[in-house]
Amino acid sequence: MSHFKSQNPKPSPWVQQIINLLDGSLDMEANLSSFCRKFLIKLSPNFVAFVFKSLEKPDIAMRFFVWAGKQKNYSHTLACYVSLIDVLSVYGNLEKVKFVFTDLREKGFLMSVSASNSLIKSFGSLGMVEELLWVWRQMKENGIEPSLFTYNFLLNGLVSSMFIESAERVFEVMESGRIGPDLVTFNTMIKGYCKAGKKQKAMEKLAAMEARNMEPDKVTYMTLMQACYAEGDIDTCLSLYHEMEEKGLETPPHAYSLVIGGLCKEGKCLEGYAMFEKMIGRGCRANVAIYTALIDSNAKIGNMGEAIMLFERMKREGLTPDAVTYGVIVNGLCRKGRLEEAMEYFEFCRGIGLAVNAMFYSSLIDGLGKAGRVDEAGKLFDEMVEKGCPPDSYCYNALIDALTKCGKIEEALALFNRMEDEGCDQTVYTYTIVISGLFREHRNEEALKVWDMMINKGITPTAASFRALSIGLCLSGKVDRALKILDELAPMGVMPETAFEDMINVLCKAGRVKEACMLADRIVRRGREIPGRVRTILLNALRKAGNVDLALKLMHSKIGIGYNRMGSIKRRVKFRVLIEK
């Protein structure tokens, strides 16, 4: 709105009195008309445009605009429309902006430099790309040369609306034109690339800035650090932080949050803690998110003593732990089997009215299930549902796993079916648990049906899910079936690297060495593995199973990699010879 200040260097004495009358009352328009009649004044378009600068309520601005337009022998100028759009856009009133803009366009005003800049800024902030480009065309048609200000607001509007390719074209025009890009231009493009998930292009823009001897500022670095953190590229996030420090730029608190959070995500709690102490030493106060990241990182590696110490320190510093912090503590205690303490924190949270979310319940259900306290886990699951907290996949999986491991397969299957009925995603992990449970109960055909169901639903098996299936099939004497399914997985891009090793291991562990040797021969015959590797797998499996005699016999023989000569014919010494001699 300041674009019209030059037209009114000394505001009229009437301005404040008119503004006082713009109170939003039902009689506002009548009071304005009465005031103007009393003092025999008519508000000029410049006066109206100037008044908009002091208005903070879009509805009042619209009413004043409509009222002023009804004055005798009066017509709104371009400045009036632009000033009103400026007010409306500041408060994000998109519909009213569109309405006013439609009227402006129909009037056919000749665009000015200041009006163009203001409209581009307003439309850009609201992401109104069509209107933005209309103003841009008007400028070109009227021979108005864009300024750096214009270019930057145009770019910002395009980027905010995710028109990245259009923004790129504008940037290219700037690079080859009279007005080159500045720091704001580069930062806007970097922001756009980061929003679009094109981190590499954003990094290229950083390199281009340095090639122009243009110094990036903290906005540049923070935008890139945030993008790297979001993509899990912690190394680059960390190197950007160090680069920012080396250049002597101010380190915002959020930069520490990203670096500490990133290091903690990677399990580097010591490095995260060192950065935390560095931040404190510089007089920067840690927030709840930073403490929670450090607590979580320590809890995940089983260092609950350190996690609790940080939790207490956080409270001493006057920070109030949130639901996420308490959830992390409960999860860590459950992982360590400290279930009574976890329950105490859980009850405390409920007592103070903190929102107890799915993470709390999932952690406790998983912990109780692993401890064999399945009935308690089931009660918590039911309570969760009663409290209106929908169980997620992790929660269902934890209880199904606990039920299968204590032999309650029917209850596990009922819960498995309930997941589907309630629209909760059955993940590959869910299917793996159920398949393992069915094989454990020797319900082999049902396990195979569940496997087929998973494939038919388009859920891609993992190495773990195939391991569950192949072990079950091997132990039920269906080694050929396991090999056939393994072949079917290859076109799906699933190639479990340790598949043969797992199958041979489980057979040897079960004392079924003959079947393990026959499987080893099949593997070599199919050319799926080199004989020497198969021999090593079988040798290790025999050792692990405590079958030292056979392991030594295999080690000192030609079995698997040697040959017997029958006249002129060489035949590989097969693994099954191991148990035939």
XYZ file of C-alpha atoms in Angstrom:
581
model
C 0.000 0.000 0.000
C 3.028 2.249 0.431
C 3.260 2.533 -3.378
C 0.751 5.437 -3.253
C 2.389 7.391 -0.453
C 3.989 9.800 -2.910
C 0.533 10.903 -4.015
C -0.341 11.934 -0.443
C 2.862 13.199 1.217
C 0.745 15.062 3.800
C -2.440 13.176 4.615
C -5.640 15.179 4.609
C -6.893 16.240 8.083
C -10.094 14.376 7.225
C -8.324 10.971 7.011
C -8.393 10.096 10.719
C -12.003 11.247 11.083
C -13.093 9.036 8.179
C -11.119 6.092 9.609
C -12.877 6.600 12.970
C -16.214 6.206 11.192
C -15.122 2.875 9.646
C -16.209 0.932 12.739
C -18.057 -1.952 11.046
C -21.405 -0.946 12.616
C -24.706 -1.396 10.813
C -24.919 2.386 10.404
C -21.358 2.791 9.089
C -22.331 3.775 5.530
C -25.077 6.130 6.746
C -22.647 7.800 9.154
C -20.095 8.282 6.362
C -22.711 9.884 4.084
C -23.977 12.117 6.915
C -20.419 13.252 7.770
C -19.605 14.131 4.146
C -22.868 16.083 3.708
C -22.311 17.983 6.934
C -18.836 19.181 5.908
C -19.611 19.407 2.170
C -16.802 17.058 1.185
C -16.460 14.302 -1.407
C -13.715 11.709 -0.998
C -11.348 11.571 -3.962
C -10.004 8.250 -5.371
C -6.522 9.127 -4.002
C -8.046 9.750 -0.583
C -9.904 6.379 -0.703
C -6.734 4.556 -1.790
C -4.784 6.161 1.060
C -7.378 5.207 3.703
C -7.034 1.521 2.791
C -3.501 1.596 4.273
C -4.987 1.930 7.763
C -7.705 -0.704 7.425
C -7.164 -4.099 9.023
C -10.537 -5.756 8.471
C -11.288 -7.012 4.939
C -15.084 -6.762 5.401
C -14.869 -3.091 6.417
C -12.497 -2.401 3.502
C -15.003 -3.926 1.056
C -17.903 -1.945 2.504
C -15.897 1.300 2.340
C -14.939 0.528 -1.289
C -18.593 -0.053 -2.271
C -19.778 3.053 -0.383
C -17.103 5.329 -1.922
C -18.005 4.113 -5.416
C -21.582 5.359 -4.941
C -20.515 9.004 -4.445
C -21.836 11.423 -7.056
C -19.605 11.847 -10.107
C -17.047 9.458 -8.667
C -15.118 6.558 -10.263
C -12.577 4.311 -8.592
C -9.110 4.586 -10.081
C -6.585 1.780 -10.555
C -4.956 2.854 -7.245
C -8.221 2.186 -5.353
C -8.538 -1.341 -6.738
C -4.858 -2.135 -6.105
C -4.976 -0.788 -2.536
C -8.114 -2.814 -1.753
C -6.583 -5.997 -3.204
C -3.494 -5.320 -1.077
C -5.622 -5.173 2.111
C -7.635 -8.279 1.198
C -4.548 -10.326 0.263
C -2.765 -9.521 3.545
C -5.629 -11.254 5.345
C -5.820 -14.112 2.811
C -9.332 -13.286 1.602
C -9.032 -15.138 -1.707
C -12.683 -15.013 -2.812
C -13.006 -11.247 -2.307
C -9.684 -10.661 -4.106
C -10.981 -12.638 -7.112
C -14.229 -10.627 -7.083
C -12.417 -7.249 -6.995
C -9.885 -8.365 -9.610
C -12.674 -9.350 -12.040
C -14.090 -5.828 -11.737
C -10.619 -4.270 -12.191
C -9.966 -6.287 -15.354
C -13.288 -5.260 -16.885
C -12.481 -1.560 -16.341
C -9.519 -1.793 -18.754
C -7.127 0.387 -16.768
C -3.673 1.156 -18.184
C -1.236 -0.660 -15.891
C 1.427 1.349 -14.030
C 4.758 0.221 -12.541
C 3.656 0.589 -8.899
C 0.256 -1.074 -9.544
C 1.921 -4.005 -11.337
C 4.391 -4.559 -8.525
C 1.704 -4.408 -5.854
C -0.656 -6.778 -7.705
C 2.128 -9.272 -8.395
C 3.026 -9.226 -4.700
C -0.621 -9.714 -3.651
C -1.433 -12.452 -6.179
C 1.876 -14.169 -5.518
C 1.221 -14.357 -1.773
C -2.164 -15.983 -2.456
C -0.882 -18.349 -5.139
C -3.216 -16.825 -7.783
C -1.110 -17.838 -10.762
C -3.655 -17.038 -13.500
C -4.104 -13.482 -12.176
C -0.353 -13.157 -11.655
C 0.366 -14.027 -15.274
C -2.386 -11.633 -16.470
C -0.593 -8.737 -14.734
C 2.713 -9.921 -16.216
C 1.204 -9.845 -19.754
C -0.270 -6.378 -19.117
C 3.180 -5.134 -18.181
C 4.653 -6.508 -21.398
C 1.821 -5.030 -23.513
C 2.184 -1.625 -21.844
C 5.971 -1.634 -22.223
C 6.592 -1.665 -18.466
C 10.077 -2.991 -17.716
C 10.010 -5.404 -14.757
C 12.231 -4.468 -11.837
C 14.139 -6.906 -9.629
C 11.304 -6.451 -7.132
C 8.764 -7.510 -9.786
C 10.746 -10.567 -10.829
C 11.195 -11.730 -7.255
C 7.521 -11.388 -6.392
C 6.561 -13.154 -9.615
C 8.940 -16.012 -8.809
C 7.647 -16.238 -5.256
C 4.068 -16.495 -6.508
C 4.942 -19.237 -9.007
C 6.969 -21.193 -6.444
C 4.248 -20.872 -3.767
C 1.802 -22.393 -6.240
C 4.320 -25.100 -7.225
C 4.641 -23.842 -10.822
C 8.324 -24.739 -10.679
C 8.880 -25.062 -14.441
C 7.388 -21.594 -15.031
C 9.603 -20.237 -12.256
C 12.624 -21.825 -13.958
C 11.795 -20.028 -17.219
C 11.520 -16.672 -15.428
C 14.848 -17.358 -13.706
C 16.492 -18.129 -17.082
C 15.149 -14.825 -18.491
C 16.722 -13.000 -15.540
C 20.075 -14.755 -15.982
C 20.283 -13.765 -19.646
C 18.706 -10.311 -19.255
C 19.577 -6.887 -17.938
C 18.337 -7.594 -14.413
C 20.180 -10.548 -12.946
C 19.050 -12.694 -10.005
C 19.976 -11.601 -6.477
C 20.092 -13.482 -3.169
C 16.287 -13.347 -2.787
C 15.864 -14.804 -6.294
C 18.192 -17.718 -5.575
C 16.575 -18.376 -2.198
C 13.136 -18.429 -3.826
C 14.272 -20.990 -6.422
C 15.960 -23.106 -3.750
C 12.733 -23.008 -1.711
C 10.762 -24.113 -4.784
C 13.062 -27.033 -5.570
C 13.020 -28.175 -1.942
C 9.192 -28.024 -1.828
C 9.049 -30.072 -5.036
C 11.425 -32.705 -3.625
C 14.192 -31.743 -6.067
C 16.949 -31.445 -3.511
C 19.735 -32.009 -6.050
C 18.596 -29.048 -8.152
C 18.422 -26.926 -4.996
C 22.029 -27.892 -4.192
C 23.011 -26.962 -7.763
C 21.544 -23.492 -7.203
C 23.716 -23.162 -4.081
C 26.781 -24.012 -6.209
C 25.631 -21.473 -8.852
C 25.453 -18.761 -6.177
C 29.006 -19.477 -5.110
C 30.131 -19.443 -8.757
C 28.743 -15.884 -8.966
C 30.602 -14.924 -5.759
C 27.202 -14.466 -4.115
C 27.224 -15.325 -0.411
C 24.349 -17.557 0.742
C 22.620 -16.370 3.909
C 21.079 -18.291 6.798
C 17.761 -18.559 4.876
C 19.591 -20.405 2.071
C 21.222 -22.837 4.456
C 18.136 -23.416 6.613
C 15.968 -24.162 3.573
C 18.485 -26.728 2.313
C 19.079 -28.227 5.762
C 15.341 -28.722 6.254
C 15.060 -30.483 2.880
C 18.043 -32.751 3.630
C 16.645 -33.623 7.042
C 13.227 -34.448 5.559
C 14.878 -36.812 3.045
C 17.020 -38.434 5.722
C 20.242 -37.082 4.190
C 21.789 -36.250 7.552
C 25.390 -36.093 6.277
C 24.573 -33.242 3.875
C 22.453 -31.545 6.548
C 25.447 -31.674 8.892
C 27.924 -30.418 6.267
C 25.608 -27.460 5.482
C 25.512 -26.631 9.188
C 29.342 -26.680 9.389
C 29.557 -24.530 6.232
C 27.177 -21.997 7.777
C 29.319 -21.918 10.928
C 32.560 -21.507 8.966
C 31.105 -18.457 7.216
C 30.281 -16.890 10.581
C 26.536 -16.826 9.947
C 24.164 -16.741 12.906
C 22.979 -20.264 13.764
C 19.207 -20.204 14.342
C 17.838 -22.524 17.068
C 16.056 -24.583 14.405
C 19.430 -25.446 12.819
C 20.450 -27.135 16.071
C 17.105 -28.959 16.140
C 17.714 -30.348 12.652
C 21.304 -31.416 13.329
C 20.581 -32.948 16.739
C 17.387 -34.596 15.478
C 19.229 -35.962 12.426
C 22.127 -37.381 14.433
C 19.685 -38.975 16.878
C 17.695 -40.526 14.021
C 20.894 -42.200 12.838
C 21.529 -43.545 16.328
C 24.481 -41.213 16.894
C 23.435 -40.118 20.364
C 26.906 -39.149 21.528
C 27.380 -36.780 18.574
C 23.848 -35.471 19.120
C 24.566 -34.856 22.799
C 27.862 -33.073 21.958
C 25.948 -30.740 19.617
C 23.350 -30.228 22.345
C 26.034 -29.141 24.850
C 27.575 -26.855 22.211
C 24.191 -25.218 21.671
C 23.667 -24.744 25.436
C 27.211 -23.323 25.739
C 26.324 -20.685 23.160
C 23.382 -19.535 25.220
C 20.757 -21.139 22.974
C 17.971 -22.785 24.972
C 16.912 -26.299 24.005
C 13.249 -26.964 23.270
C 11.002 -29.973 23.935
C 11.635 -31.415 20.448
C 15.432 -31.450 20.947
C 15.177 -33.115 24.360
C 12.691 -35.658 22.989
C 15.036 -36.546 20.095
C 17.922 -37.133 22.543
C 15.747 -39.150 24.923
C 14.418 -41.285 22.042
C 17.899 -41.903 20.647
C 19.193 -43.133 24.020
C 16.064 -45.207 24.652
C 16.390 -46.981 21.286
C 19.908 -48.202 22.080
C 18.746 -49.371 25.500
C 20.416 -46.556 27.445
C 17.366 -45.822 29.588
C 19.464 -44.407 32.456
C 20.676 -41.562 30.232
C 17.190 -41.151 28.737
C 15.609 -40.685 32.193
C 18.388 -38.264 33.240
C 17.701 -36.107 30.176
C 13.977 -36.295 30.908
C 14.521 -35.007 34.459
C 16.929 -32.296 33.250
C 14.350 -31.135 30.755
C 11.763 -30.706 33.519
C 14.278 -28.894 35.765
C 14.808 -26.355 32.982
C 11.122 -25.517 33.077
C 10.134 -27.390 29.910
C 6.911 -29.385 29.997
C 7.191 -32.828 28.344
C 4.499 -33.416 25.744
C 2.720 -36.619 24.702
C 5.556 -37.487 22.288
C 8.177 -37.222 25.058
C 6.187 -39.444 27.418
C 5.478 -41.842 24.547
C 9.224 -42.172 23.902
C 9.894 -42.906 27.606
C 7.115 -45.533 27.738
C 8.377 -47.142 24.522
C 11.959 -47.284 25.820
C 10.935 -48.828 29.150
C 8.809 -51.436 27.351
C 11.760 -52.369 25.114
C 13.845 -52.995 28.248
C 11.072 -55.055 29.830
C 10.526 -52.471 32.581
C 6.774 -52.769 32.199
C 5.713 -51.676 35.687
C 7.583 -48.365 35.312
C 6.114 -47.918 31.822
C 2.617 -48.438 33.230
C 3.305 -45.828 35.946
C 4.196 -43.209 33.305
C 1.137 -44.273 31.284
C -1.166 -43.804 34.303
C 0.498 -40.481 35.161
C -0.222 -39.165 31.646
C -3.852 -40.184 31.922
C -4.032 -38.554 35.363
C -2.876 -35.153 34.083
C -5.184 -35.335 31.073
C -2.449 -35.730 28.476
C -3.647 -37.194 25.183
C -2.646 -40.856 25.363
C -2.127 -41.778 21.712
C -1.617 -45.026 19.784
C 2.134 -44.977 20.471
C 1.549 -45.459 24.223
C -0.842 -48.352 23.716
C 1.257 -49.978 20.977
C 4.410 -49.880 23.131
C 2.637 -51.397 26.138
C 0.779 -54.032 24.122
C 4.036 -55.021 22.419
C 5.934 -55.109 25.734
C 3.248 -57.105 27.556
C 2.929 -59.479 24.611
C 6.667 -60.159 24.497
C 6.604 -60.806 28.243
C 3.874 -63.409 27.727
C 1.253 -61.258 29.489
C -1.176 -61.636 26.592
C -4.394 -61.200 28.576
C -3.205 -57.814 29.890
C -2.169 -56.822 26.360
C -5.649 -57.777 25.101
C -7.343 -55.693 27.807
C -5.263 -52.649 26.855
C -6.184 -53.170 23.199
C -9.914 -53.233 24.092
C -9.508 -50.173 26.322
C -7.790 -48.350 23.478
C -10.780 -48.951 21.211
C -13.254 -47.917 23.961
C -11.357 -44.641 24.495
C -11.801 -43.764 20.824
C -8.136 -44.260 19.907
C -8.150 -46.315 16.670
C -5.475 -49.072 16.769
C -2.882 -48.778 14.005
C -1.108 -51.601 12.143
C 1.739 -51.652 14.654
C -0.727 -52.145 17.511
C -2.609 -54.953 15.752
C 0.671 -56.628 14.762
C 1.995 -56.522 18.335
C -1.089 -58.280 19.715
C -1.353 -60.784 16.840
C 2.330 -61.663 17.327
C 1.811 -62.179 21.069
C -1.245 -64.366 20.478
C 0.496 -66.584 17.892
C 3.530 -67.064 20.126
C 1.448 -68.288 23.047
C -0.541 -70.678 20.862
C -3.760 -68.643 20.614
C -3.861 -68.886 16.837
C -7.671 -68.655 16.535
C -7.733 -65.369 18.451
C -4.845 -64.121 16.303
C -6.744 -65.006 13.087
C -9.892 -63.289 14.405
C -7.853 -60.136 15.019
C -6.238 -60.481 11.577
C -9.694 -60.555 9.941
C -10.905 -57.691 12.140
C -8.050 -55.548 10.805
C -9.428 -55.870 7.286
C -13.027 -55.275 8.405
C -12.023 -52.049 10.147
C -9.935 -50.780 7.219
C -6.600 -51.015 9.021
C -3.752 -51.830 6.624
C -2.506 -55.405 6.838
C 1.193 -54.929 6.203
C 3.717 -57.472 4.980
C 4.764 -57.776 8.620
C 1.173 -58.732 9.599
C 1.164 -61.533 7.029
C 4.623 -62.703 8.138
C 3.434 -63.030 11.752
C 0.306 -64.980 10.746
C 2.219 -67.294 8.363
C 4.800 -68.081 11.082
C 2.019 -68.699 13.609
C 0.140 -71.090 11.328
C 3.280 -73.080 10.506
C 4.077 -73.238 14.234
C 0.673 -74.904 14.718
C 1.324 -77.234 11.715
C -1.526 -75.628 9.764
C 0.637 -75.596 6.658
C -2.034 -75.350 3.954
C -3.659 -72.386 5.723
C -0.251 -70.700 5.925
C 0.166 -71.125 2.168
C -3.314 -69.679 1.583
C -2.380 -66.599 3.658
C 0.799 -66.257 1.542
C -1.265 -66.404 -1.671
C -3.710 -63.863 -0.217
C -0.805 -61.491 0.418
C 0.521 -61.876 -3.137
C -2.989 -61.428 -4.636
C -3.432 -58.172 -2.691
C -0.279 -56.825 -4.332
C 1.753 -56.779 -1.121
C 5.406 -57.378 -2.016
C 7.023 -60.067 0.137
C 10.197 -59.259 2.043
C 13.169 -61.479 2.838
C 11.663 -61.943 6.323
C 8.273 -63.066 5.001
C 9.901 -65.579 2.640
C 12.084 -66.809 5.501
C 8.938 -67.512 7.555
C 7.371 -69.363 4.629
C 10.477 -71.315 3.571
C 11.331 -72.424 7.128
C 7.759 -73.605 7.627
C 7.787 -75.508 4.325
C 11.216 -77.047 4.964
C 10.218 -78.279 8.405
C 7.030 -79.782 6.939
C 9.052 -81.612 4.280
C 8.037 -79.358 1.371
C 11.466 -78.149 0.275
C 10.549 -78.302 -3.441
C 7.543 -76.062 -2.815
C 9.783 -73.524 -1.079
C 12.206 -73.541 -4.030
C 9.332 -73.132 -6.500
C 7.997 -70.088 -4.590
C 11.526 -68.672 -4.458
C 11.666 -68.869 -8.285
C 8.296 -67.085 -8.484
C 9.649 -64.186 -6.424
C 12.480 -63.335 -8.854
C 10.207 -61.645 -11.490
C 8.750 -59.537 -8.647
C 12.235 -58.198 -7.900
C 12.413 -60.035 -4.566
C 15.721 -61.868 -4.201
C 16.260 -62.904 -0.561
C 20.047 -63.135 -0.299
C 20.118 -65.596 2.590
C 17.216 -67.805 1.446
C 19.297 -70.977 0.904
C 21.349 -70.335 4.006
C 18.178 -69.978 6.135
C 16.675 -73.203 4.753
C 19.841 -75.278 5.210
C 20.311 -73.812 8.713
C 16.814 -74.708 9.871
C 17.038 -78.253 8.483
C 20.385 -78.878 10.196
C 19.086 -77.403 13.453
C 16.117 -79.794 13.297
C 18.541 -82.715 12.770
C 17.316 -83.267 9.220
C 20.786 -83.354 7.711
C 19.792 -85.670 4.854
C 17.210 -83.133 3.620
C 19.759 -80.319 4.070
C 22.251 -82.211 1.885
C 19.628 -82.920 -0.782
C 18.676 -79.216 -0.766
C 22.366 -78.274 -1.156
C 22.617 -80.586 -4.198
C 19.472 -79.052 -5.718
C 20.885 -75.552 -5.266
C 24.133 -76.477 -7.058
C 22.254 -78.341 -9.801
C 20.042 -75.294 -10.464
C 23.127 -73.087 -10.738
C 21.694 -70.613 -8.229
C 24.843 -70.525 -6.092
C 28.499 -71.457 -6.638
C 29.286 -74.854 -5.063
C 31.985 -73.455 -2.780
C 29.520 -71.041 -1.139
C 26.898 -73.779 -0.673
C 29.560 -75.963 0.938
C 30.438 -73.126 3.372
C 26.750 -72.595 4.203
C 26.264 -76.294 5.001
C 29.505 -76.447 6.963
C 28.474 -73.462 9.125
C 24.960 -74.873 9.591
C 26.366 -78.212 10.845
C 28.651 -76.394 13.265
C 25.811 -74.244 14.602
C 23.674 -77.354 15.075
C 26.499 -78.952 17.083
C 27.078 -81.681 14.497
C 30.871 -81.406 14.658
C 31.633 -84.867 13.258
C 29.766 -84.263 10.015
C 31.198 -80.731 9.778
C 34.756 -82.116 10.008
C 33.956 -84.858 7.516
C 32.642 -82.265 5.044
C 35.639 -79.994 5.599
C 38.193 -82.748 4.842
C 36.327 -84.197 1.855
C 35.832 -83.353 -1.788
C 32.062 -83.123 -1.266
C 30.412 -80.272 -3.136
C 33.490 -78.862 -4.824
C 35.529 -81.974 -5.774
C 35.063 -84.569 -8.511
C 35.143 -88.378 -8.811
C 36.459 -89.768 -12.079
C 34.547 -92.648 -13.635
C 36.744 -93.513 -16.619
C 36.745 -90.406 -18.792
C 33.715 -88.844 -17.031
C 34.093 -86.431 -14.113
C 31.186 -86.237 -11.692
C 30.860 -83.738 -8.855
C 30.910 -85.336 -5.425
C 27.377 -84.661 -4.190
C 26.474 -83.440 -0.726
C 24.196 -86.397 -0.070
C 27.337 -88.605 0.005
C 27.910 -87.043 3.430
C 25.102 -89.048 5.013
C 25.287 -92.100 2.734
C 28.801 -93.164 3.757
